[in-house]
Amino acid sequence: MARPRPLSGFPEWLPAGRLVEQHVLDVLRRTFELHGFASIETRAVEPLDQLLRKGETSKEVYVLRRLQESEDEASAREPEKGLGLHFDLTVPFARYVLENAGHLSFPFRRYQIQKVWRGERPQDGRFREFTQADIDVVGADTLPYHVEVELPLVIADAFAALRDVGVPPVRIMVNNRKVVEGFCRCLGLDDVEPVLRAVDKLDKIGPDAVAELLRVETGADPALASAVMELVGLSGEDESVVDAAAALARRHGADDALLDEGLAELAALIGAAARQAPGTVVADLKIARGLDYYTGSVYETVLVGHESLGSVCSGGRYDTLASDGARTFPGVGLSIGVTRLVSRLLGADLVTATRSVPSAVLVAVADEEHRAASDEVAAALRARGVPVEVAPSAARFGKQIQHADRRGIPYVWFCGEQHEVKDIRSGEQQAADPATWAPPEEDRWPRVVPGTAS
Amino acid sequence: MARPRPLSGFPEWLPAGRLVEQHVLDVLRRTFELHGFASIETRAVEPLDQLLRKGETSKEVYVLRRLQESEDEASAREPEKGLGLHFDLTVPFARYVLENAGHLSFPFRRYQIQKVWRGERPQDGRFREFTQADIDVVGADTLPYHVEVELPLVIADAFAALRDVGVPPVRIMVNNRKVVEGFCRCLGLDDVEPVLRAVDKLDKIGPDAVAELLRVETGADPALASAVMELVGLSGEDESVVDAAAALARRHGADDALLDEGLAELAALIGAAARQAPGTVVADLKIARGLDYYTGSVYETVLVGHESLGSVCSGGRYDTLASDGARTFPGVGLSIGVTRLVSRLLGADLVTATRSVPSAVLVAVADEEHRAASDEVAAALRARGVPVEVAPSAARFGKQIQHADRRGIPYVWFCGEQHEVKDIRSGEQQAADPATWAPPEEDRWPRVVPGTAS
């Protein structure tokens, strides 16, 4: 077999890169669990009709077929009854909630870290297979607003816990659908959906093109389009942005209960964020999120200094995550694009690992007849939580030390009447007892640390 | 949407079940890392021609197609260039080794814990989507025999580390292909493959049917078939089983270098296992493993008392895991069927979790105006590693305690001038300082413990 080439859009890491990814996942898991989120996993597949319910995403779905399934079997099955790979974790979570509602206590707090698949054209930071880490809180029939304040602060906590290994600071941009919707309705733009879709393109096509789009798509006259552009141009870290939006609304005679509710909610979110995660959360009225199911707060997150990468964590409030006819389940959720984040951390050398193998110690083997003695030392060290491997061959000791060195293993152990352990970085060698010796804590496991670019 | 029903063969766990699965995965990861195995993950898809190289597994593969891919595009592509979901972690690992050989140090020790997919008919313990946990050591051109001794003992270590939560003991059954092959060749059965396939069916169809199969498939006369049946009937925990096999061979005039090598290797494995994991490893000469690529040791593992579940960990030595023409990569590997194991642990109530949510503390909310005070207490506790959630609503305290009780959260915190914390199991309530209080260690996180059937 010739040397295989990577598949575009399906990233894989070498062991050192995987250590960085594992650290990110471990920190996310710990943060989510400290905030009381329970882990679940769902199957990778969903019925096609469920995956296509929202319409817009149909182009992205990978459809499955068993190789030995006959053409007849396949065509006899209604196409929408087939299975596809999930393209996010929200659709499967909604299904999981409906399926298991009788066994869950609401509000139900869950996190979910899994691969998802989208058949899109791969680009920088955009993959066909990638890992998402989602948190959601879902209520039965009702879900109070304060959850919309809480969740972006959990995300702020998670990213803060990654700062010391070289992950850049994040800016979480928040908005509230009710503000834009209330404002537009007051001004006579009843169909808000095309407004949100146009505004969502602001970073891509610029304000003039968006204003033009507003005129073409919504029939807004230039004054109206300009008022909308003025609103979505507002941003800021404190509640003054809310005051500015209220003043703008008054100036345009917009007086609407929904708008007021949205502004009050946005103010509450910004106020809490300023206390609990100062400098992290920004109200940005252009944040629209194209998808139509958000009904309150919406969130996007950029790595400071890496804004062109796009959002590394997005989400919002949806009044109907799922419904079984009898009950409706509203939710608030955010999804971290772990693969997008990690690919940048590795690609830009922001984060790295101190070594690529777990072993802190290589136990040397004097000759194959005495391998059992080396195995015993290794077992004694492992029993006290020291990661160890035994040399693969009884080569001369110089070669065994080279074997450790190539892997970044810091210690080589020599068995004998009197055991000795050598720190191969300093060359220092000293007597040691397998029943008591341990490496310094910072050498025990590979550590994830800032890279050269941090 | 009506209440969805589970998909047969695609198991999902409720949060408490997921805690059991996470504990199993955490213990496996830690054990593998203590033995110096590095983590990798590979993409879920491989080119179809790679998945189908071995022939036999073609019926199991799920083929992917992008939903919007036109019929023309799909039919213009050669079918074998399409993508399928991997059905094990060995094929992708072999490809990963070839693709990255220049960046890896050999022998390369890796573990890999991922989902795999097989389009088989679902049965008890047999799924269409399931998690495997694999360890392999792969060498460049050579790989010494002692790795075949080491790897099943790593597995023994991993299962031993799961005993205290109620996982039953395991029996690891080992054999060596060279023994059966050498024995058969000496007796004139040059085509060993059908012999192995027939022997592999022993547990399913019984010795008489296997003997008959040997006669039909290999042309062995009754005496020859009976000699083979005698050999594969041998098993035992110490080296006497090897002596018995050697005596049997002599009786039949079998004198073969390969047979002797196989017997010596098997004796070495049994000897080391008796020292390092007494009572766990058994030589069992009927272990054949149907697949053709094993060339030395082969392994199967059963849960004691749950033998009918089938093997929960299998593998062996393969002289050619991968080859790029210039170099050949021999390997030894074992694969744990995590989903099969966990489904039994949960289904038979062998293992359970002390609660289904991470939170040790619910911080009560006196009224919505004072939610910020409760948030502050929660943040202070989390900063010291205590998992906490804040009550979702400022209901009367009785309802908030009920909320905690329903989730198994052991402590409820009441804010005030003087903070107090209540153990809702004992009813005991005492003053507490958010800056210093912590629950007893056994209450901090949900624990995974033996179930009622353990």
PDB file of C-alpha atoms in Angstrom, chain B residues 19-272:
ATOM      1  CA  LEU B  19     -21.558   8.046  34.593  1.00  0.00           C
ATOM      2  CA  VAL B  20     -20.838   4.307  34.727  1.00  0.00           C
ATOM      3  CA  GLU B  21     -19.565   4.392  31.133  1.00  0.00           C
ATOM      4  CA  GLN B  22     -17.408   7.462  31.856  1.00  0.00           C
ATOM      5  CA  HIS B  23     -15.893   5.732  34.879  1.00  0.00           C
ATOM      6  CA  VAL B  24     -15.014   2.684  32.784  1.00  0.00           C
ATOM      7  CA  LEU B  25     -13.447   4.930  30.119  1.00  0.00           C
ATOM      8  CA  ASP B  26     -11.540   6.974  32.732  1.00  0.00           C
ATOM      9  CA  VAL B  27     -10.088   3.821  34.310  1.00  0.00           C
ATOM     10  CA  LEU B  28      -9.087   2.435  30.925  1.00  0.00           C
ATOM     11  CA  ARG B  29      -7.453   5.714  29.928  1.00  0.00           C
ATOM     12  CA  ARG B  30      -5.526   5.960  33.186  1.00  0.00           C
ATOM     13  CA  THR B  31      -4.368   2.330  33.024  1.00  0.00           C
ATOM     14  CA  PHE B  32      -3.252   2.666  29.409  1.00  0.00           C
ATOM     15  CA  GLU B  33      -1.386   5.898  30.154  1.00  0.00           C
ATOM     16  CA  LEU B  34       0.296   4.384  33.234  1.00  0.00           C
ATOM     17  CA  HIS B  35       1.630   1.760  30.811  1.00  0.00           C
ATOM     18  CA  GLY B  36       2.958   4.433  28.449  1.00  0.00           C
ATOM     19  CA  PHE B  37       0.316   4.272  25.715  1.00  0.00           C
ATOM     20  CA  ALA B  38      -0.332   7.572  23.913  1.00  0.00           C
ATOM     21  CA  SER B  39      -3.859   8.543  22.858  1.00  0.00           C
ATOM     22  CA  ILE B  40      -4.784   9.062  19.242  1.00  0.00           C
ATOM     23  CA  GLU B  41      -8.094   9.436  17.441  1.00  0.00           C
ATOM     24  CA  THR B  42      -8.706   8.789  13.779  1.00  0.00           C
ATOM     25  CA  ARG B  43     -11.495  10.109  11.552  1.00  0.00           C
ATOM     26  CA  ALA B  44     -14.695   8.031  11.461  1.00  0.00           C
ATOM     27  CA  VAL B  45     -14.442   7.407   7.712  1.00  0.00           C
ATOM     28  CA  GLU B  46     -12.033   5.470   5.511  1.00  0.00           C
ATOM     29  CA  PRO B  47     -12.003   4.931   1.758  1.00  0.00           C
ATOM     30  CA  LEU B  48     -14.168   1.923   0.925  1.00  0.00           C
ATOM     31  CA  ASP B  49     -11.368   0.047  -0.824  1.00  0.00           C
ATOM     32  CA  GLN B  50      -9.377   0.125   2.425  1.00  0.00           C
ATOM     33  CA  LEU B  51     -12.343  -1.043   4.496  1.00  0.00           C
ATOM     34  CA  LEU B  52     -12.973  -3.929   2.105  1.00  0.00           C
ATOM     35  CA  ARG B  53      -9.380  -5.117   1.756  1.00  0.00           C
ATOM     36  CA  LYS B  54      -9.932  -8.117   4.012  1.00  0.00           C
ATOM     37  CA  GLY B  55     -13.018  -9.178   2.111  1.00  0.00           C
ATOM     38  CA  GLU B  56     -14.929 -10.909   4.895  1.00  0.00           C
ATOM     39  CA  THR B  57     -16.288  -7.784   6.553  1.00  0.00           C
ATOM     40  CA  SER B  58     -17.882  -6.194   3.499  1.00  0.00           C
ATOM     41  CA  LYS B  59     -21.394  -6.970   4.709  1.00  0.00           C
ATOM     42  CA  GLU B  60     -20.939  -4.800   7.776  1.00  0.00           C
ATOM     43  CA  VAL B  61     -19.894  -1.475   6.257  1.00  0.00           C
ATOM     44  CA  TYR B  62     -22.022   1.676   6.242  1.00  0.00           C
ATOM     45  CA  VAL B  63     -21.382   3.684   3.067  1.00  0.00           C
ATOM     46  CA  LEU B  64     -21.700   7.499   3.092  1.00  0.00           C
ATOM     47  CA  ARG B  65     -23.148   9.795   0.478  1.00  0.00           C
ATOM     48  CA  ARG B  66     -23.739  13.540   0.682  1.00  0.00           C
ATOM     49  CA  LEU B  67     -27.478  14.125   0.428  1.00  0.00           C
ATOM     50  CA  GLN B  68     -27.052  16.806  -2.233  1.00  0.00           C
ATOM     51  CA  GLU B  69     -24.530  14.838  -4.231  1.00  0.00           C
ATOM     52  CA  SER B  70     -26.109  14.305  -7.630  1.00  0.00           C
ATOM     53  CA  GLU B  71     -26.676  10.835  -9.052  1.00  0.00           C
ATOM     54  CA  ASP B  72     -24.217  11.767 -11.786  1.00  0.00           C
ATOM     55  CA  GLU B  73     -21.488  12.726  -9.350  1.00  0.00           C
ATOM     56  CA  ALA B  74     -22.063   9.571  -7.355  1.00  0.00           C
ATOM     57  CA  SER B  75     -22.021   7.239 -10.337  1.00  0.00           C
ATOM     58  CA  ALA B  76     -19.057   9.014 -11.984  1.00  0.00           C
ATOM     59  CA  ARG B  77     -17.007   8.192  -8.886  1.00  0.00           C
ATOM     60  CA  GLU B  78     -15.535   4.705  -8.782  1.00  0.00           C
ATOM     61  CA  PRO B  79     -17.493   2.962  -6.016  1.00  0.00           C
ATOM     62  CA  GLU B  80     -14.364   1.898  -4.084  1.00  0.00           C
ATOM     63  CA  LYS B  81     -13.306   5.558  -3.855  1.00  0.00           C
ATOM     64  CA  GLY B  82     -16.346   6.319  -1.750  1.00  0.00           C
ATOM     65  CA  LEU B  83     -16.205   6.643   2.029  1.00  0.00           C
ATOM     66  CA  GLY B  84     -17.500   4.253   4.651  1.00  0.00           C
ATOM     67  CA  LEU B  85     -17.668   4.346   8.451  1.00  0.00           C
ATOM     68  CA  HIS B  86     -14.878   2.335  10.098  1.00  0.00           C
ATOM     69  CA  PHE B  87     -16.011  -1.005  11.566  1.00  0.00           C
ATOM     70  CA  ASP B  88     -13.013  -1.348  13.892  1.00  0.00           C
ATOM     71  CA  LEU B  89     -10.037   0.755  15.021  1.00  0.00           C
ATOM     72  CA  THR B  90      -7.352  -1.520  13.531  1.00  0.00           C
ATOM     73  CA  VAL B  91      -7.836  -0.637   9.863  1.00  0.00           C
ATOM     74  CA  PRO B  92      -7.730   3.142  10.580  1.00  0.00           C
ATOM     75  CA  PHE B  93      -4.740   2.708  12.908  1.00  0.00           C
ATOM     76  CA  ALA B  94      -2.811   0.819  10.221  1.00  0.00           C
ATOM     77  CA  ARG B  95      -3.532   3.667   7.792  1.00  0.00           C
ATOM     78  CA  TYR B  96      -2.552   6.287  10.429  1.00  0.00           C
ATOM     79  CA  VAL B  97       0.777   4.499  11.006  1.00  0.00           C
ATOM     80  CA  LEU B  98       1.596   4.478   7.285  1.00  0.00           C
ATOM     81  CA  GLU B  99       0.477   8.090   6.832  1.00  0.00           C
ATOM     82  CA  ASN B 100       2.477   9.390   9.815  1.00  0.00           C
ATOM     83  CA  ALA B 101       5.363   6.900  10.010  1.00  0.00           C
ATOM     84  CA  GLY B 102       7.888   9.709   9.565  1.00  0.00           C
ATOM     85  CA  HIS B 103       6.581  11.461  12.691  1.00  0.00           C
ATOM     86  CA  LEU B 104       6.285   8.451  15.011  1.00  0.00           C
ATOM     87  CA  SER B 105       8.938   6.643  17.074  1.00  0.00           C
ATOM     88  CA  PHE B 106       8.793   2.845  16.875  1.00  0.00           C
ATOM     89  CA  PRO B 107       7.828   0.705  18.636  1.00  0.00           C
ATOM     90  CA  PHE B 108       4.800   3.001  18.834  1.00  0.00           C
ATOM     91  CA  ARG B 109       2.419   2.432  21.759  1.00  0.00           C
ATOM     92  CA  ARG B 110      -1.027   3.868  21.278  1.00  0.00           C
ATOM     93  CA  TYR B 111      -4.501   3.591  22.731  1.00  0.00           C
ATOM     94  CA  GLN B 112      -7.632   4.655  20.909  1.00  0.00           C
ATOM     95  CA  ILE B 113     -11.161   4.911  22.320  1.00  0.00           C
ATOM     96  CA  GLN B 114     -13.817   5.603  19.702  1.00  0.00           C
ATOM     97  CA  LYS B 115     -17.143   4.586  18.275  1.00  0.00           C
ATOM     98  CA  VAL B 116     -17.275   2.079  15.432  1.00  0.00           C
ATOM     99  CA  TRP B 117     -20.198   1.044  13.230  1.00  0.00           C
ATOM    100  CA  ARG B 118     -21.325  -2.280  11.787  1.00  0.00           C
ATOM    101  CA  GLY B 119     -24.519  -2.818   9.832  1.00  0.00           C
ATOM    102  CA  GLU B 120     -25.151  -6.173  11.538  1.00  0.00           C
ATOM    103  CA  ARG B 121     -28.371  -7.534  12.938  1.00  0.00           C
ATOM    104  CA  PRO B 122     -28.515  -6.254  16.546  1.00  0.00           C
ATOM    105  CA  GLN B 123     -28.557  -8.867  19.356  1.00  0.00           C
ATOM    106  CA  ASP B 124     -27.806  -8.956  23.070  1.00  0.00           C
ATOM    107  CA  GLY B 125     -24.314  -7.481  23.362  1.00  0.00           C
ATOM    108  CA  ARG B 126     -24.052  -6.891  19.599  1.00  0.00           C
ATOM    109  CA  PHE B 127     -24.685  -3.362  18.353  1.00  0.00           C
ATOM    110  CA  ARG B 128     -24.630  -1.296  15.175  1.00  0.00           C
ATOM    111  CA  GLU B 129     -22.823   1.569  16.926  1.00  0.00           C
ATOM    112  CA  PHE B 130     -20.481   0.829  19.806  1.00  0.00           C
ATOM    113  CA  THR B 131     -17.373   2.083  21.572  1.00  0.00           C
ATOM    114  CA  GLN B 132     -14.105   0.192  21.386  1.00  0.00           C
ATOM    115  CA  ALA B 133     -11.012   0.808  23.503  1.00  0.00           C
ATOM    116  CA  ASP B 134      -7.918  -0.491  21.745  1.00  0.00           C
ATOM    117  CA  ILE B 135      -4.269  -0.772  22.709  1.00  0.00           C
ATOM    118  CA  ASP B 136      -1.621  -1.701  20.174  1.00  0.00           C
ATOM    119  CA  VAL B 137       2.145  -1.735  20.017  1.00  0.00           C
ATOM    120  CA  VAL B 138       3.483  -1.548  16.506  1.00  0.00           C
ATOM    121  CA  GLY B 139       7.101  -1.947  15.464  1.00  0.00           C
ATOM    122  CA  ALA B 140       9.009  -0.994  12.335  1.00  0.00           C
ATOM    123  CA  ASP B 141      10.063  -4.260  10.625  1.00  0.00           C
ATOM    124  CA  THR B 142      10.468  -6.161  13.905  1.00  0.00           C
ATOM    125  CA  LEU B 143       8.566  -6.486  17.162  1.00  0.00           C
ATOM    126  CA  PRO B 144       9.843  -8.763  19.931  1.00  0.00           C
ATOM    127  CA  TYR B 145       7.696 -11.544  21.369  1.00  0.00           C
ATOM    128  CA  HIS B 146       7.609 -10.074  24.882  1.00  0.00           C
ATOM    129  CA  VAL B 147       5.021  -7.522  23.685  1.00  0.00           C
ATOM    130  CA  GLU B 148       2.637 -10.467  23.257  1.00  0.00           C
ATOM    131  CA  VAL B 149       3.174 -11.217  26.960  1.00  0.00           C
ATOM    132  CA  GLU B 150       2.858  -7.588  28.026  1.00  0.00           C
ATOM    133  CA  LEU B 151      -0.400  -6.571  26.347  1.00  0.00           C
ATOM    134  CA  PRO B 152      -2.859  -9.056  27.876  1.00  0.00           C
ATOM    135  CA  LEU B 153      -1.363  -8.138  31.260  1.00  0.00           C
ATOM    136  CA  VAL B 154      -2.178  -4.453  30.618  1.00  0.00           C
ATOM    137  CA  ILE B 155      -5.755  -5.572  29.961  1.00  0.00           C
ATOM    138  CA  ALA B 156      -5.703  -7.649  33.167  1.00  0.00           C
ATOM    139  CA  ASP B 157      -4.550  -4.509  35.018  1.00  0.00           C
ATOM    140  CA  ALA B 158      -7.375  -2.446  33.504  1.00  0.00           C
ATOM    141  CA  PHE B 159     -10.077  -4.925  34.476  1.00  0.00           C
ATOM    142  CA  ALA B 160      -8.520  -5.360  37.939  1.00  0.00           C
ATOM    143  CA  ALA B 161      -8.847  -1.591  38.419  1.00  0.00           C
ATOM    144  CA  LEU B 162     -12.586  -1.920  37.700  1.00  0.00           C
ATOM    145  CA  ARG B 163     -13.244  -4.705  40.219  1.00  0.00           C
ATOM    146  CA  ASP B 164     -14.022  -2.377  43.140  1.00  0.00           C
ATOM    147  CA  VAL B 165     -17.013  -0.801  41.383  1.00  0.00           C
ATOM    148  CA  GLY B 166     -18.612  -4.190  40.774  1.00  0.00           C
ATOM    149  CA  VAL B 167     -17.207  -5.277  37.407  1.00  0.00           C
ATOM    150  CA  PRO B 168     -16.924  -9.099  37.549  1.00  0.00           C
ATOM    151  CA  PRO B 169     -13.494 -10.728  37.295  1.00  0.00           C
ATOM    152  CA  VAL B 170     -12.327 -11.625  33.796  1.00  0.00           C
ATOM    153  CA  ARG B 171     -10.758 -14.707  32.313  1.00  0.00           C
ATOM    154  CA  ILE B 172      -8.295 -13.928  29.519  1.00  0.00           C
ATOM    155  CA  MET B 173      -7.918 -16.964  27.276  1.00  0.00           C
ATOM    156  CA  VAL B 174      -4.733 -17.133  25.224  1.00  0.00           C
ATOM    157  CA  ASN B 175      -3.453 -19.349  22.477  1.00  0.00           C
ATOM    158  CA  ASN B 176      -0.735 -19.207  19.858  1.00  0.00           C
ATOM    159  CA  ARG B 177      -1.424 -19.673  16.171  1.00  0.00           C
ATOM    160  CA  LYS B 178       1.977 -21.310  15.725  1.00  0.00           C
ATOM    161  CA  VAL B 179       0.926 -24.239  17.922  1.00  0.00           C
ATOM    162  CA  VAL B 180      -2.155 -25.162  15.908  1.00  0.00           C
ATOM    163  CA  GLU B 181      -0.439 -24.364  12.631  1.00  0.00           C
ATOM    164  CA  GLY B 182       2.720 -26.355  13.438  1.00  0.00           C
ATOM    165  CA  PHE B 183       0.656 -29.289  14.710  1.00  0.00           C
ATOM    166  CA  CYS B 184      -1.577 -29.366  11.623  1.00  0.00           C
ATOM    167  CA  ARG B 185       1.313 -29.079   9.166  1.00  0.00           C
ATOM    168  CA  CYS B 186       3.166 -31.941  10.773  1.00  0.00           C
ATOM    169  CA  LEU B 187       0.121 -34.124  10.428  1.00  0.00           C
ATOM    170  CA  GLY B 188      -0.225 -33.199   6.773  1.00  0.00           C
ATOM    171  CA  LEU B 189      -2.985 -30.548   7.041  1.00  0.00           C
ATOM    172  CA  ASP B 190      -1.219 -27.811   5.093  1.00  0.00           C
ATOM    173  CA  ASP B 191      -4.212 -25.547   4.717  1.00  0.00           C
ATOM    174  CA  VAL B 192      -4.645 -24.310   8.298  1.00  0.00           C
ATOM    175  CA  GLU B 193      -7.190 -21.569   7.570  1.00  0.00           C
ATOM    176  CA  PRO B 194     -10.274 -23.863   7.340  1.00  0.00           C
ATOM    177  CA  VAL B 195      -9.075 -25.666  10.484  1.00  0.00           C
ATOM    178  CA  LEU B 196      -9.037 -22.373  12.398  1.00  0.00           C
ATOM    179  CA  ARG B 197     -12.434 -21.412  11.030  1.00  0.00           C
ATOM    180  CA  ALA B 198     -13.897 -24.755  12.097  1.00  0.00           C
ATOM    181  CA  VAL B 199     -12.309 -24.623  15.584  1.00  0.00           C
ATOM    182  CA  ASP B 200     -13.574 -21.053  16.029  1.00  0.00           C
ATOM    183  CA  LYS B 201     -17.117 -22.499  15.928  1.00  0.00           C
ATOM    184  CA  LEU B 202     -16.490 -24.944  18.804  1.00  0.00           C
ATOM    185  CA  ASP B 203     -18.501 -23.041  21.430  1.00  0.00           C
ATOM    186  CA  LYS B 204     -21.358 -22.504  19.001  1.00  0.00           C
ATOM    187  CA  ILE B 205     -21.803 -25.900  17.366  1.00  0.00           C
ATOM    188  CA  GLY B 206     -19.996 -28.359  19.693  1.00  0.00           C
ATOM    189  CA  PRO B 207     -17.069 -30.775  19.206  1.00  0.00           C
ATOM    190  CA  ASP B 208     -18.881 -33.371  17.077  1.00  0.00           C
ATOM    191  CA  ALA B 209     -19.981 -30.818  14.504  1.00  0.00           C
ATOM    192  CA  VAL B 210     -16.495 -29.287  14.441  1.00  0.00           C
ATOM    193  CA  ALA B 211     -14.911 -32.703  13.889  1.00  0.00           C
ATOM    194  CA  GLU B 212     -17.352 -33.291  11.045  1.00  0.00           C
ATOM    195  CA  LEU B 213     -16.529 -29.851   9.615  1.00  0.00           C
ATOM    196  CA  LEU B 214     -12.819 -30.694   9.772  1.00  0.00           C
ATOM    197  CA  ARG B 215     -13.433 -33.864   7.774  1.00  0.00           C
ATOM    198  CA  VAL B 216     -15.570 -32.097   5.167  1.00  0.00           C
ATOM    199  CA  GLU B 217     -13.584 -28.864   4.839  1.00  0.00           C
ATOM    200  CA  THR B 218     -10.011 -30.109   5.160  1.00  0.00           C
ATOM    201  CA  GLY B 219     -10.295 -33.735   4.057  1.00  0.00           C
ATOM    202  CA  ALA B 220      -8.850 -34.868   7.388  1.00  0.00           C
ATOM    203  CA  ASP B 221      -9.485 -38.537   8.128  1.00  0.00           C
ATOM    204  CA  PRO B 222     -11.263 -39.334  11.419  1.00  0.00           C
ATOM    205  CA  ALA B 223      -7.997 -40.068  13.268  1.00  0.00           C
ATOM    206  CA  LEU B 224      -6.508 -36.765  12.164  1.00  0.00           C
ATOM    207  CA  ALA B 225      -9.679 -34.832  13.047  1.00  0.00           C
ATOM    208  CA  SER B 226      -9.696 -36.474  16.433  1.00  0.00           C
ATOM    209  CA  ALA B 227      -6.048 -35.512  17.044  1.00  0.00           C
ATOM    210  CA  VAL B 228      -6.905 -31.878  16.265  1.00  0.00           C
ATOM    211  CA  MET B 229      -9.932 -32.066  18.569  1.00  0.00           C
ATOM    212  CA  GLU B 230      -7.726 -33.469  21.312  1.00  0.00           C
ATOM    213  CA  LEU B 231      -5.282 -30.599  20.917  1.00  0.00           C
ATOM    214  CA  VAL B 232      -7.924 -27.851  20.944  1.00  0.00           C
ATOM    215  CA  GLY B 233      -9.535 -29.487  23.963  1.00  0.00           C
ATOM    216  CA  LEU B 234      -6.517 -28.622  26.121  1.00  0.00           C
ATOM    217  CA  SER B 235      -6.649 -25.717  28.548  1.00  0.00           C
ATOM    218  CA  GLY B 236      -5.153 -24.720  31.888  1.00  0.00           C
ATOM    219  CA  GLU B 237      -3.749 -21.977  34.061  1.00  0.00           C
ATOM    220  CA  ASP B 238      -0.171 -23.213  34.287  1.00  0.00           C
ATOM    221  CA  GLU B 239       2.565 -24.516  32.037  1.00  0.00           C
ATOM    222  CA  SER B 240       1.363 -28.116  32.367  1.00  0.00           C
ATOM    223  CA  VAL B 241      -1.041 -27.397  29.498  1.00  0.00           C
ATOM    224  CA  VAL B 242       1.986 -26.719  27.304  1.00  0.00           C
ATOM    225  CA  ASP B 243       3.573 -30.011  28.422  1.00  0.00           C
ATOM    226  CA  ALA B 244       0.339 -31.818  27.596  1.00  0.00           C
ATOM    227  CA  ALA B 245       0.297 -30.282  24.117  1.00  0.00           C
ATOM    228  CA  ALA B 246       3.933 -31.235  23.570  1.00  0.00           C
ATOM    229  CA  ALA B 247       3.230 -34.820  24.692  1.00  0.00           C
ATOM    230  CA  LEU B 248       0.223 -35.010  22.391  1.00  0.00           C
ATOM    231  CA  ALA B 249       2.350 -33.786  19.490  1.00  0.00           C
ATOM    232  CA  ARG B 250       5.052 -36.387  20.205  1.00  0.00           C
ATOM    233  CA  ARG B 251       2.442 -39.115  20.352  1.00  0.00           C
ATOM    234  CA  HIS B 252       1.333 -38.150  16.854  1.00  0.00           C
ATOM    235  CA  GLY B 253       4.904 -37.873  15.657  1.00  0.00           C
ATOM    236  CA  ALA B 254       4.569 -34.107  15.207  1.00  0.00           C
ATOM    237  CA  ASP B 255       8.036 -32.639  15.300  1.00  0.00           C
ATOM    238  CA  ASP B 256       8.108 -29.106  13.982  1.00  0.00           C
ATOM    239  CA  ALA B 257      10.117 -25.971  14.675  1.00  0.00           C
ATOM    240  CA  LEU B 258       7.041 -23.717  14.420  1.00  0.00           C
ATOM    241  CA  LEU B 259       5.128 -25.911  16.879  1.00  0.00           C
ATOM    242  CA  ASP B 260       8.049 -25.823  19.344  1.00  0.00           C
ATOM    243  CA  GLU B 261       8.309 -22.038  19.008  1.00  0.00           C
ATOM    244  CA  GLY B 262       4.581 -21.645  19.616  1.00  0.00           C
ATOM    245  CA  LEU B 263       4.685 -23.880  22.686  1.00  0.00           C
ATOM    246  CA  ALA B 264       7.703 -22.033  24.126  1.00  0.00           C
ATOM    247  CA  GLU B 265       5.952 -18.685  23.587  1.00  0.00           C
ATOM    248  CA  LEU B 266       2.743 -19.893  25.159  1.00  0.00           C
ATOM    249  CA  ALA B 267       4.705 -21.217  28.156  1.00  0.00           C
ATOM    250  CA  ALA B 268       6.426 -17.838  28.572  1.00  0.00           C
ATOM    251  CA  LEU B 269       3.090 -16.001  28.473  1.00  0.00           C
ATOM    252  CA  ILE B 270       1.441 -18.340  30.990  1.00  0.00           C
ATOM    253  CA  GLY B 271       4.461 -18.133  33.275  1.00  0.00           C
ATOM    254  CA  ALA B 272       4.566 -14.324  33.293  1.00  0.00           C
TER     255      ALA B 272
END
